[in-house]
PDB file of C-alpha atoms in Angstrom:
ATOM      1  CA  UNK A   1       7.981  17.567   1.145  1.00 85.00           C
ATOM      2  CA  UNK A   2       5.859  14.825  -0.349  1.00 84.00           C
ATOM      3  CA  UNK A   3       8.988  13.005  -1.513  1.00 85.00           C
ATOM      4  CA  UNK A   4      10.337  13.026   2.020  1.00 92.00           C
ATOM      5  CA  UNK A   5       6.998  11.768   3.328  1.00 91.00           C
ATOM      6  CA  UNK A   6       6.842   8.921   0.812  1.00 87.00           C
ATOM      7  CA  UNK A   7      10.395   7.798   1.608  1.00 90.00           C
ATOM      8  CA  UNK A   8       9.789   8.067   5.353  1.00 93.00           C
ATOM      9  CA  UNK A   9       6.569   6.139   4.792  1.00 91.00           C
ATOM     10  CA  UNK A  10       8.643   3.363   3.204  1.00 90.00           C
ATOM     11  CA  UNK A  11      10.508   2.964   6.508  1.00 92.00           C
ATOM     12  CA  UNK A  12       7.264   2.282   8.345  1.00 93.00           C
ATOM     13  CA  UNK A  13       5.934   0.172   5.474  1.00 92.00           C
ATOM     14  CA  UNK A  14       9.008  -2.025   5.908  1.00 91.00           C
ATOM     15  CA  UNK A  15       8.420  -2.312   9.647  1.00 93.00           C
ATOM     16  CA  UNK A  16       4.737  -3.105   9.224  1.00 93.00           C
ATOM     17  CA  UNK A  17       5.432  -5.670   6.494  1.00 92.00           C
ATOM     18  CA  UNK A  18       8.026  -7.514   8.565  1.00 93.00           C
ATOM     19  CA  UNK A  19       5.696  -7.333  11.559  1.00 94.00           C
ATOM     20  CA  UNK A  20       2.916  -8.880   9.472  1.00 93.00           C
ATOM     21  CA  UNK A  21       5.309 -11.594   8.314  1.00 92.00           C
ATOM     22  CA  UNK A  22       6.403 -12.412  11.858  1.00 93.00           C
ATOM     23  CA  UNK A  23       2.851 -12.384  13.115  1.00 93.00           C
ATOM     24  CA  UNK A  24       1.390 -14.649  10.433  1.00 91.00           C
ATOM     25  CA  UNK A  25       4.080 -17.300  10.793  1.00 90.00           C
ATOM     26  CA  UNK A  26       3.822 -17.242  14.584  1.00 90.00           C
ATOM     27  CA  UNK A  27       1.283 -19.526  16.241  1.00 87.00           C
ATOM     28  CA  UNK A  28       1.408 -17.893  19.675  1.00 91.00           C
ATOM     29  CA  UNK A  29       1.292 -14.153  18.994  1.00 93.00           C
ATOM     30  CA  UNK A  30      -0.016 -12.413  22.145  1.00 94.00           C
ATOM     31  CA  UNK A  31      -3.647 -11.293  22.072  1.00 91.00           C
ATOM     32  CA  UNK A  32      -3.424  -7.453  22.073  1.00 91.00           C
ATOM     33  CA  UNK A  33      -6.368  -6.742  24.455  1.00 88.00           C
ATOM     34  CA  UNK A  34      -4.694  -8.971  27.063  1.00 89.00           C
ATOM     35  CA  UNK A  35      -1.414  -7.064  26.820  1.00 92.00           C
ATOM     36  CA  UNK A  36      -2.548  -3.490  26.239  1.00 93.00           C
ATOM     37  CA  UNK A  37      -5.109  -1.296  27.938  1.00 92.00           C
ATOM     38  CA  UNK A  38      -7.192  -0.354  24.901  1.00 92.00           C
ATOM     39  CA  UNK A  39      -8.970   2.604  26.605  1.00 92.00           C
ATOM     40  CA  UNK A  40      -5.516   4.066  27.322  1.00 95.00           C
ATOM     41  CA  UNK A  41      -4.392   3.529  23.713  1.00 95.00           C
ATOM     42  CA  UNK A  42      -7.688   5.064  22.553  1.00 95.00           C
ATOM     43  CA  UNK A  43      -6.934   8.128  24.696  1.00 96.00           C
ATOM     44  CA  UNK A  44      -3.447   8.389  23.109  1.00 96.00           C
ATOM     45  CA  UNK A  45      -5.082   8.175  19.683  1.00 96.00           C
ATOM     46  CA  UNK A  46      -7.580  10.880  20.660  1.00 96.00           C
ATOM     47  CA  UNK A  47      -4.735  13.189  21.728  1.00 97.00           C
ATOM     48  CA  UNK A  48      -2.795  12.653  18.500  1.00 96.00           C
ATOM     49  CA  UNK A  49      -5.818  13.086  16.197  1.00 95.00           C
ATOM     50  CA  UNK A  50      -6.803  16.252  18.069  1.00 96.00           C
ATOM     51  CA  UNK A  51      -3.260  17.615  17.748  1.00 97.00           C
ATOM     52  CA  UNK A  52      -3.505  17.032  13.996  1.00 96.00           C
ATOM     53  CA  UNK A  53      -6.722  19.094  13.969  1.00 96.00           C
ATOM     54  CA  UNK A  54      -5.085  21.987  15.851  1.00 96.00           C
ATOM     55  CA  UNK A  55      -2.154  21.796  13.396  1.00 96.00           C
ATOM     56  CA  UNK A  56      -4.611  22.115  10.515  1.00 95.00           C
ATOM     57  CA  UNK A  57      -5.985  25.169  12.332  1.00 95.00           C
ATOM     58  CA  UNK A  58      -2.451  26.597  12.585  1.00 95.00           C
ATOM     59  CA  UNK A  59      -1.865  26.224   8.831  1.00 94.00           C
ATOM     60  CA  UNK A  60      -5.258  27.818   8.188  1.00 93.00           C
ATOM     61  CA  UNK A  61      -4.397  30.802  10.420  1.00 94.00           C
ATOM     62  CA  UNK A  62      -0.915  31.202   8.932  1.00 94.00           C
ATOM     63  CA  UNK A  63      -2.335  31.278   5.399  1.00 93.00           C
ATOM     64  CA  UNK A  64      -4.585  34.148   6.467  1.00 93.00           C
ATOM     65  CA  UNK A  65      -1.583  35.860   8.122  1.00 92.00           C
ATOM     66  CA  UNK A  66      -3.218  35.639  11.564  1.00 93.00           C
ATOM     67  CA  UNK A  67       0.087  34.968  13.270  1.00 95.00           C
ATOM     68  CA  UNK A  68      -0.955  35.148  16.934  1.00 94.00           C
ATOM     69  CA  UNK A  69      -3.658  32.539  16.241  1.00 94.00           C
ATOM     70  CA  UNK A  70      -1.155  30.428  14.324  1.00 95.00           C
ATOM     71  CA  UNK A  71       1.314  30.524  17.238  1.00 96.00           C
ATOM     72  CA  UNK A  72      -1.391  29.460  19.698  1.00 96.00           C
ATOM     73  CA  UNK A  73      -2.476  26.577  17.441  1.00 96.00           C
ATOM     74  CA  UNK A  74       1.122  25.405  16.904  1.00 97.00           C
ATOM     75  CA  UNK A  75       1.799  25.501  20.652  1.00 97.00           C
ATOM     76  CA  UNK A  76      -1.417  23.539  21.312  1.00 97.00           C
ATOM     77  CA  UNK A  77      -0.222  20.964  18.775  1.00 97.00           C
ATOM     78  CA  UNK A  78       3.193  20.700  20.449  1.00 97.00           C
ATOM     79  CA  UNK A  79       1.460  20.261  23.801  1.00 97.00           C
ATOM     80  CA  UNK A  80      -0.604  17.415  22.313  1.00 97.00           C
ATOM     81  CA  UNK A  81       2.617  15.811  21.080  1.00 97.00           C
ATOM     82  CA  UNK A  82       4.199  16.076  24.537  1.00 98.00           C
ATOM     83  CA  UNK A  83       1.117  14.578  26.205  1.00 98.00           C
ATOM     84  CA  UNK A  84       1.218  11.715  23.690  1.00 97.00           C
ATOM     85  CA  UNK A  85       4.921  11.109  24.429  1.00 98.00           C
ATOM     86  CA  UNK A  86       4.265  11.165  28.174  1.00 97.00           C
ATOM     87  CA  UNK A  87       1.493   8.597  27.785  1.00 97.00           C
ATOM     88  CA  UNK A  88       3.730   6.429  25.620  1.00 97.00           C
ATOM     89  CA  UNK A  89       6.529   6.607  28.198  1.00 97.00           C
ATOM     90  CA  UNK A  90       4.012   5.516  30.844  1.00 97.00           C
ATOM     91  CA  UNK A  91       2.839   2.638  28.626  1.00 96.00           C
ATOM     92  CA  UNK A  92       6.433   1.497  28.019  1.00 96.00           C
ATOM     93  CA  UNK A  93       7.301   1.605  31.734  1.00 96.00           C
ATOM     94  CA  UNK A  94       4.146  -0.320  32.570  1.00 96.00           C
ATOM     95  CA  UNK A  95       4.886  -3.061  30.010  1.00 95.00           C
ATOM     96  CA  UNK A  96       8.569  -3.273  30.998  1.00 96.00           C
ATOM     97  CA  UNK A  97       7.497  -3.699  34.638  1.00 95.00           C
ATOM     98  CA  UNK A  98       5.257  -6.550  33.526  1.00 94.00           C
ATOM     99  CA  UNK A  99       8.255  -8.237  31.899  1.00 90.00           C
ATOM    100  CA  UNK A 100       8.171  -7.106  28.257  1.00 93.00           C
ATOM    101  CA  UNK A 101      11.691  -7.102  26.777  1.00 93.00           C
ATOM    102  CA  UNK A 102      13.200  -6.827  23.314  1.00 92.00           C
ATOM    103  CA  UNK A 103      14.013 -10.543  23.381  1.00 90.00           C
ATOM    104  CA  UNK A 104      11.004 -11.929  25.202  1.00 89.00           C
ATOM    105  CA  UNK A 105       7.784 -11.289  27.088  1.00 92.00           C
ATOM    106  CA  UNK A 106       5.345 -13.119  29.375  1.00 92.00           C
ATOM    107  CA  UNK A 107       2.523 -13.325  26.808  1.00 93.00           C
ATOM    108  CA  UNK A 108       3.758 -15.343  23.831  1.00 90.00           C
ATOM    109  CA  UNK A 109       5.917 -15.049  20.715  1.00 91.00           C
ATOM    110  CA  UNK A 110       9.384 -13.728  21.595  1.00 91.00           C
ATOM    111  CA  UNK A 111       9.435 -11.341  18.612  1.00 92.00           C
ATOM    112  CA  UNK A 112       6.428  -9.443  20.018  1.00 94.00           C
ATOM    113  CA  UNK A 113       8.524  -7.249  22.302  1.00 94.00           C
ATOM    114  CA  UNK A 114      11.056  -6.386  19.602  1.00 95.00           C
ATOM    115  CA  UNK A 115       8.343  -5.365  17.139  1.00 95.00           C
ATOM    116  CA  UNK A 116       6.418  -3.446  19.773  1.00 95.00           C
ATOM    117  CA  UNK A 117       9.363  -1.420  21.063  1.00 96.00           C
ATOM    118  CA  UNK A 118      10.905  -0.793  17.633  1.00 96.00           C
ATOM    119  CA  UNK A 119       7.666   0.289  15.937  1.00 95.00           C
ATOM    120  CA  UNK A 120       6.287   2.454  18.736  1.00 96.00           C
ATOM    121  CA  UNK A 121       9.823   3.678  19.445  1.00 96.00           C
ATOM    122  CA  UNK A 122      10.450   4.811  15.882  1.00 97.00           C
ATOM    123  CA  UNK A 123       7.025   6.447  15.826  1.00 97.00           C
ATOM    124  CA  UNK A 124       7.657   8.117  19.183  1.00 97.00           C
ATOM    125  CA  UNK A 125      10.987   9.427  17.891  1.00 97.00           C
ATOM    126  CA  UNK A 126       9.116  10.951  14.968  1.00 97.00           C
ATOM    127  CA  UNK A 127       6.702  12.580  17.434  1.00 98.00           C
ATOM    128  CA  UNK A 128       9.639  13.959  19.442  1.00 97.00           C
ATOM    129  CA  UNK A 129      11.222  15.329  16.250  1.00 97.00           C
ATOM    130  CA  UNK A 130       7.848  16.832  15.373  1.00 97.00           C
ATOM    131  CA  UNK A 131       7.581  18.578  18.746  1.00 98.00           C
ATOM    132  CA  UNK A 132      11.026  20.148  18.216  1.00 97.00           C
ATOM    133  CA  UNK A 133       9.995  21.280  14.715  1.00 97.00           C
ATOM    134  CA  UNK A 134       6.733  22.690  16.103  1.00 97.00           C
ATOM    135  CA  UNK A 135       8.428  24.606  18.922  1.00 97.00           C
ATOM    136  CA  UNK A 136      10.941  26.169  16.540  1.00 96.00           C
ATOM    137  CA  UNK A 137       8.102  26.985  14.122  1.00 96.00           C
ATOM    138  CA  UNK A 138       6.178  28.638  16.975  1.00 96.00           C
ATOM    139  CA  UNK A 139       9.242  30.637  18.010  1.00 96.00           C
ATOM    140  CA  UNK A 140       9.787  31.841  14.440  1.00 95.00           C
ATOM    141  CA  UNK A 141       6.098  32.601  13.913  1.00 94.00           C
ATOM    142  CA  UNK A 142       5.927  34.555  17.188  1.00 94.00           C
ATOM    143  CA  UNK A 143       8.688  36.838  15.879  1.00 94.00           C
ATOM    144  CA  UNK A 144       6.910  36.981  12.480  1.00 91.00           C
ATOM    145  CA  UNK A 145       9.880  35.279  10.881  1.00 91.00           C
ATOM    146  CA  UNK A 146       7.996  32.257   9.629  1.00 90.00           C
ATOM    147  CA  UNK A 147       6.032  31.963   6.403  1.00 93.00           C
ATOM    148  CA  UNK A 148       2.722  30.274   5.640  1.00 92.00           C
ATOM    149  CA  UNK A 149       4.715  27.688   3.673  1.00 93.00           C
ATOM    150  CA  UNK A 150       6.980  27.068   6.662  1.00 94.00           C
ATOM    151  CA  UNK A 151       4.009  26.344   8.908  1.00 95.00           C
ATOM    152  CA  UNK A 152       2.462  24.187   6.195  1.00 94.00           C
ATOM    153  CA  UNK A 153       5.613  22.040   5.885  1.00 95.00           C
ATOM    154  CA  UNK A 154       5.708  21.514   9.658  1.00 96.00           C
ATOM    155  CA  UNK A 155       2.016  20.616   9.407  1.00 96.00           C
ATOM    156  CA  UNK A 156       2.581  18.083   6.628  1.00 95.00           C
ATOM    157  CA  UNK A 157       5.204  16.321   8.745  1.00 96.00           C
ATOM    158  CA  UNK A 158       2.942  16.343  11.804  1.00 97.00           C
ATOM    159  CA  UNK A 159      -0.028  14.897   9.897  1.00 96.00           C
ATOM    160  CA  UNK A 160       2.264  12.217   8.525  1.00 96.00           C
ATOM    161  CA  UNK A 161       3.189  11.202  12.084  1.00 97.00           C
ATOM    162  CA  UNK A 162      -0.542  11.004  12.872  1.00 96.00           C
ATOM    163  CA  UNK A 163      -1.065   8.966   9.692  1.00 95.00           C
ATOM    164  CA  UNK A 164       1.571   6.420  10.743  1.00 96.00           C
ATOM    165  CA  UNK A 165      -0.137   6.090  14.110  1.00 96.00           C
ATOM    166  CA  UNK A 166      -3.419   5.203  12.334  1.00 96.00           C
ATOM    167  CA  UNK A 167      -1.635   2.191  10.837  1.00 95.00           C
ATOM    168  CA  UNK A 168       0.171   1.166  14.044  1.00 96.00           C
ATOM    169  CA  UNK A 169      -3.017   1.586  16.097  1.00 95.00           C
ATOM    170  CA  UNK A 170      -5.024  -0.621  13.728  1.00 94.00           C
ATOM    171  CA  UNK A 171      -2.472  -3.258  12.809  1.00 93.00           C
ATOM    172  CA  UNK A 172      -0.653  -3.639  16.116  1.00 93.00           C
ATOM    173  CA  UNK A 173      -3.174  -2.782  18.835  1.00 93.00           C
ATOM    174  CA  UNK A 174      -6.542  -3.788  17.357  1.00 93.00           C
ATOM    175  CA  UNK A 175      -5.944  -6.765  15.039  1.00 88.00           C
TER     176      UNK A 175
ATOM    177  CA  UNK B   1     -12.476  37.575   9.649  1.00 42.00           C
ATOM    178  CA  UNK B   2     -11.352  35.617   6.649  1.00 42.00           C
ATOM    179  CA  UNK B   3      -9.930  37.593   3.787  1.00 45.00           C
ATOM    180  CA  UNK B   4     -11.579  37.044   0.466  1.00 44.00           C
ATOM    181  CA  UNK B   5      -8.439  35.582  -1.124  1.00 51.00           C
ATOM    182  CA  UNK B   6      -7.845  32.991   1.631  1.00 63.00           C
ATOM    183  CA  UNK B   7     -11.141  31.619   2.825  1.00 72.00           C
ATOM    184  CA  UNK B   8     -10.910  29.607   6.011  1.00 76.00           C
ATOM    185  CA  UNK B   9     -11.097  25.828   5.814  1.00 83.00           C
ATOM    186  CA  UNK B  10     -11.678  25.542   9.555  1.00 86.00           C
ATOM    187  CA  UNK B  11     -15.064  23.892   9.002  1.00 89.00           C
ATOM    188  CA  UNK B  12     -13.518  21.130   6.892  1.00 92.00           C
ATOM    189  CA  UNK B  13     -10.841  20.550   9.548  1.00 92.00           C
ATOM    190  CA  UNK B  14     -13.261  20.220  12.438  1.00 93.00           C
ATOM    191  CA  UNK B  15     -15.501  17.926  10.421  1.00 94.00           C
ATOM    192  CA  UNK B  16     -12.455  15.812   9.525  1.00 95.00           C
ATOM    193  CA  UNK B  17     -11.470  15.705  13.189  1.00 95.00           C
ATOM    194  CA  UNK B  18     -14.975  14.594  14.204  1.00 95.00           C
ATOM    195  CA  UNK B  19     -15.046  11.964  11.445  1.00 96.00           C
ATOM    196  CA  UNK B  20     -11.653  10.583  12.517  1.00 96.00           C
ATOM    197  CA  UNK B  21     -12.817  10.263  16.112  1.00 95.00           C
ATOM    198  CA  UNK B  22     -16.099   8.667  15.023  1.00 95.00           C
ATOM    199  CA  UNK B  23     -14.303   6.066  12.879  1.00 96.00           C
ATOM    200  CA  UNK B  24     -11.860   5.353  15.734  1.00 95.00           C
ATOM    201  CA  UNK B  25     -14.791   4.821  18.100  1.00 94.00           C
ATOM    202  CA  UNK B  26     -16.440   2.446  15.614  1.00 94.00           C
ATOM    203  CA  UNK B  27     -13.157   0.511  15.336  1.00 94.00           C
ATOM    204  CA  UNK B  28     -12.970   0.106  19.115  1.00 93.00           C
ATOM    205  CA  UNK B  29     -16.610  -1.013  19.297  1.00 92.00           C
ATOM    206  CA  UNK B  30     -16.139  -3.472  16.438  1.00 92.00           C
ATOM    207  CA  UNK B  31     -12.994  -4.789  18.125  1.00 90.00           C
ATOM    208  CA  UNK B  32     -15.009  -5.569  21.258  1.00 85.00           C
ATOM    209  CA  UNK B  33     -17.904  -7.171  19.375  1.00 86.00           C
ATOM    210  CA  UNK B  34     -18.069 -10.908  18.714  1.00 82.00           C
ATOM    211  CA  UNK B  35     -17.263 -10.927  15.013  1.00 86.00           C
ATOM    212  CA  UNK B  36     -15.600 -13.639  12.983  1.00 89.00           C
ATOM    213  CA  UNK B  37     -11.869 -13.020  12.525  1.00 89.00           C
ATOM    214  CA  UNK B  38     -12.153 -12.500   8.756  1.00 91.00           C
ATOM    215  CA  UNK B  39     -14.970  -9.957   9.054  1.00 93.00           C
ATOM    216  CA  UNK B  40     -13.208  -8.121  11.889  1.00 93.00           C
ATOM    217  CA  UNK B  41      -9.959  -7.820   9.902  1.00 92.00           C
ATOM    218  CA  UNK B  42     -11.862  -6.596   6.823  1.00 93.00           C
ATOM    219  CA  UNK B  43     -13.831  -3.954   8.749  1.00 94.00           C
ATOM    220  CA  UNK B  44     -10.731  -2.701  10.581  1.00 94.00           C
ATOM    221  CA  UNK B  45      -8.636  -2.491   7.406  1.00 93.00           C
ATOM    222  CA  UNK B  46     -11.383  -0.556   5.589  1.00 94.00           C
ATOM    223  CA  UNK B  47     -11.745   1.805   8.569  1.00 95.00           C
ATOM    224  CA  UNK B  48      -7.955   2.269   8.620  1.00 94.00           C
ATOM    225  CA  UNK B  49      -7.955   3.173   4.919  1.00 93.00           C
ATOM    226  CA  UNK B  50     -10.810   5.664   5.500  1.00 95.00           C
ATOM    227  CA  UNK B  51      -8.864   7.358   8.308  1.00 95.00           C
ATOM    228  CA  UNK B  52      -5.675   7.456   6.234  1.00 94.00           C
ATOM    229  CA  UNK B  53      -7.639   8.988   3.351  1.00 93.00           C
ATOM    230  CA  UNK B  54      -9.201  11.625   5.622  1.00 94.00           C
ATOM    231  CA  UNK B  55      -5.837  12.667   7.049  1.00 94.00           C
ATOM    232  CA  UNK B  56      -3.952  12.687   3.744  1.00 92.00           C
ATOM    233  CA  UNK B  57      -6.815  14.200   1.747  1.00 92.00           C
ATOM    234  CA  UNK B  58      -8.071  16.920   4.102  1.00 91.00           C
ATOM    235  CA  UNK B  59      -5.343  17.631   6.671  1.00 92.00           C
ATOM    236  CA  UNK B  60      -2.440  17.212   4.263  1.00 91.00           C
ATOM    237  CA  UNK B  61      -4.375  18.810   1.375  1.00 90.00           C
ATOM    238  CA  UNK B  62      -3.498  15.920  -0.910  1.00 90.00           C
ATOM    239  CA  UNK B  63      -6.874  16.428  -2.595  1.00 88.00           C
ATOM    240  CA  UNK B  64      -5.746  19.863  -3.760  1.00 89.00           C
ATOM    241  CA  UNK B  65      -2.284  18.831  -4.969  1.00 88.00           C
ATOM    242  CA  UNK B  66      -1.257  18.412  -8.592  1.00 90.00           C
ATOM    243  CA  UNK B  67      -2.707  15.184  -9.951  1.00 91.00           C
ATOM    244  CA  UNK B  68       0.817  13.838 -10.585  1.00 89.00           C
ATOM    245  CA  UNK B  69       1.614  13.971  -6.878  1.00 88.00           C
ATOM    246  CA  UNK B  70      -1.736  12.444  -5.914  1.00 90.00           C
ATOM    247  CA  UNK B  71      -1.247   9.486  -8.233  1.00 90.00           C
ATOM    248  CA  UNK B  72       2.382   8.986  -7.229  1.00 86.00           C
ATOM    249  CA  UNK B  73       1.546   8.886  -3.537  1.00 86.00           C
ATOM    250  CA  UNK B  74      -1.685   6.900  -3.712  1.00 88.00           C
ATOM    251  CA  UNK B  75      -0.800   4.429  -6.474  1.00 90.00           C
ATOM    252  CA  UNK B  76       2.820   4.112  -5.329  1.00 86.00           C
ATOM    253  CA  UNK B  77       1.907   3.184  -1.782  1.00 85.00           C
ATOM    254  CA  UNK B  78      -0.968   0.970  -2.940  1.00 87.00           C
ATOM    255  CA  UNK B  79       1.326  -0.924  -5.337  1.00 91.00           C
ATOM    256  CA  UNK B  80       3.920  -1.263  -2.585  1.00 90.00           C
ATOM    257  CA  UNK B  81       1.290  -2.709  -0.254  1.00 88.00           C
ATOM    258  CA  UNK B  82       0.103  -5.217  -2.865  1.00 91.00           C
ATOM    259  CA  UNK B  83       3.660  -6.305  -3.745  1.00 92.00           C
ATOM    260  CA  UNK B  84       4.687  -6.749  -0.105  1.00 90.00           C
ATOM    261  CA  UNK B  85       1.457  -8.597   0.618  1.00 88.00           C
ATOM    262  CA  UNK B  86       1.771 -10.911  -2.387  1.00 91.00           C
ATOM    263  CA  UNK B  87       5.416 -11.717  -1.654  1.00 90.00           C
ATOM    264  CA  UNK B  88       5.317 -12.096   2.101  1.00 90.00           C
ATOM    265  CA  UNK B  89       1.930 -13.411   3.218  1.00 90.00           C
ATOM    266  CA  UNK B  90       1.999 -16.761   1.339  1.00 92.00           C
ATOM    267  CA  UNK B  91       5.561 -17.376   2.518  1.00 92.00           C
ATOM    268  CA  UNK B  92       4.708 -16.547   6.136  1.00 91.00           C
ATOM    269  CA  UNK B  93       1.636 -18.800   5.951  1.00 91.00           C
ATOM    270  CA  UNK B  94       3.785 -21.604   4.475  1.00 92.00           C
ATOM    271  CA  UNK B  95       6.271 -21.385   7.346  1.00 91.00           C
ATOM    272  CA  UNK B  96       3.434 -21.222   9.855  1.00 89.00           C
ATOM    273  CA  UNK B  97       1.947 -24.450   8.470  1.00 90.00           C
ATOM    274  CA  UNK B  98       5.373 -26.084   8.323  1.00 89.00           C
ATOM    275  CA  UNK B  99       6.146 -25.257  11.962  1.00 84.00           C
ATOM    276  CA  UNK B 100       2.731 -26.160  13.326  1.00 82.00           C
ATOM    277  CA  UNK B 101       2.619 -29.324  11.146  1.00 77.00           C
ATOM    278  CA  UNK B 102      -0.646 -28.531   9.396  1.00 65.00           C
TER     279      UNK B 102
END
C-alpha cells in the first residue's frame, strides 16, 4: 500500500511543483483571501481532518474485532467525505458564477483557474474514490466479511487523501 | 474493553486530531496577521510539515512501520522536493524577472 501511496503522491507532487513554477514566474497571481472564503475552506479542512480521526477510530475498532463500532466509524468517515465533496461542489459553483474558468478568471493570472480546478478536482476525485472504498468496506464489515487489514488499507488511502489536502490547503489557499 | 493483545490507540488518535486542528487554527491566525512575506511562508511551511508528519506518523502508523519503509517514504519525498525546488524555482524566478524587466 505504501508503494501505491508514494506513486500517487508523485502525481500531486508534480501538480504542486508546476503550480509553484507558474506562480513564481507570474507577477499578477490572485491574492487567495480575495478569491476564497477562508472560513469556508477552514470548515472543509475541519471536516476532512475529523473524518481522518474517525477513520483512525475505525481501524482501531477493527483491530480489536469490534465490528459494529468499526462499521459506525467507517460510515461516519464516509459521511465526512460526502460533506467535504458537497462543500467543494458549492465552492466550485460559487467561483464559476463569479467568472472563474479553466482559461481565465476575473482576479489575475490566467493559469490560476486551470491550476485551481485541476488540483482541487483531482483531490476531490480521490475523495470520491475514497467514499466508494469506505462504503464497500462498511458493507463488507457489516457482514463480517472484512478483515482488520482490509479496514487498515482503506484507512491508509483515506489518510493519504487528507495528507494531500494539507498541502493544497497550505500552498494554494494560504500562501 | 480493549483486549490485552490489541490495546486501543484511541487516545493517540484524538490527541492527533486535536493537534491537527490546533495547528490549522494557528496557520489561519498567522495568515491573518501582518507578517513579512518571508516569515509567513516559513511559518506556514513548517506548520504544513508538522501536520503532514502527524498524519503520516500517527494516523498512517508510519512510525511503527519497518525502518526501510519509513526511510524510503520520508527521504524519497524529501529528496524529490529538494530536486524539484532546486530545478524549478531559479528558472521560474529568472522568467519572472525577464518578463517584468527587473
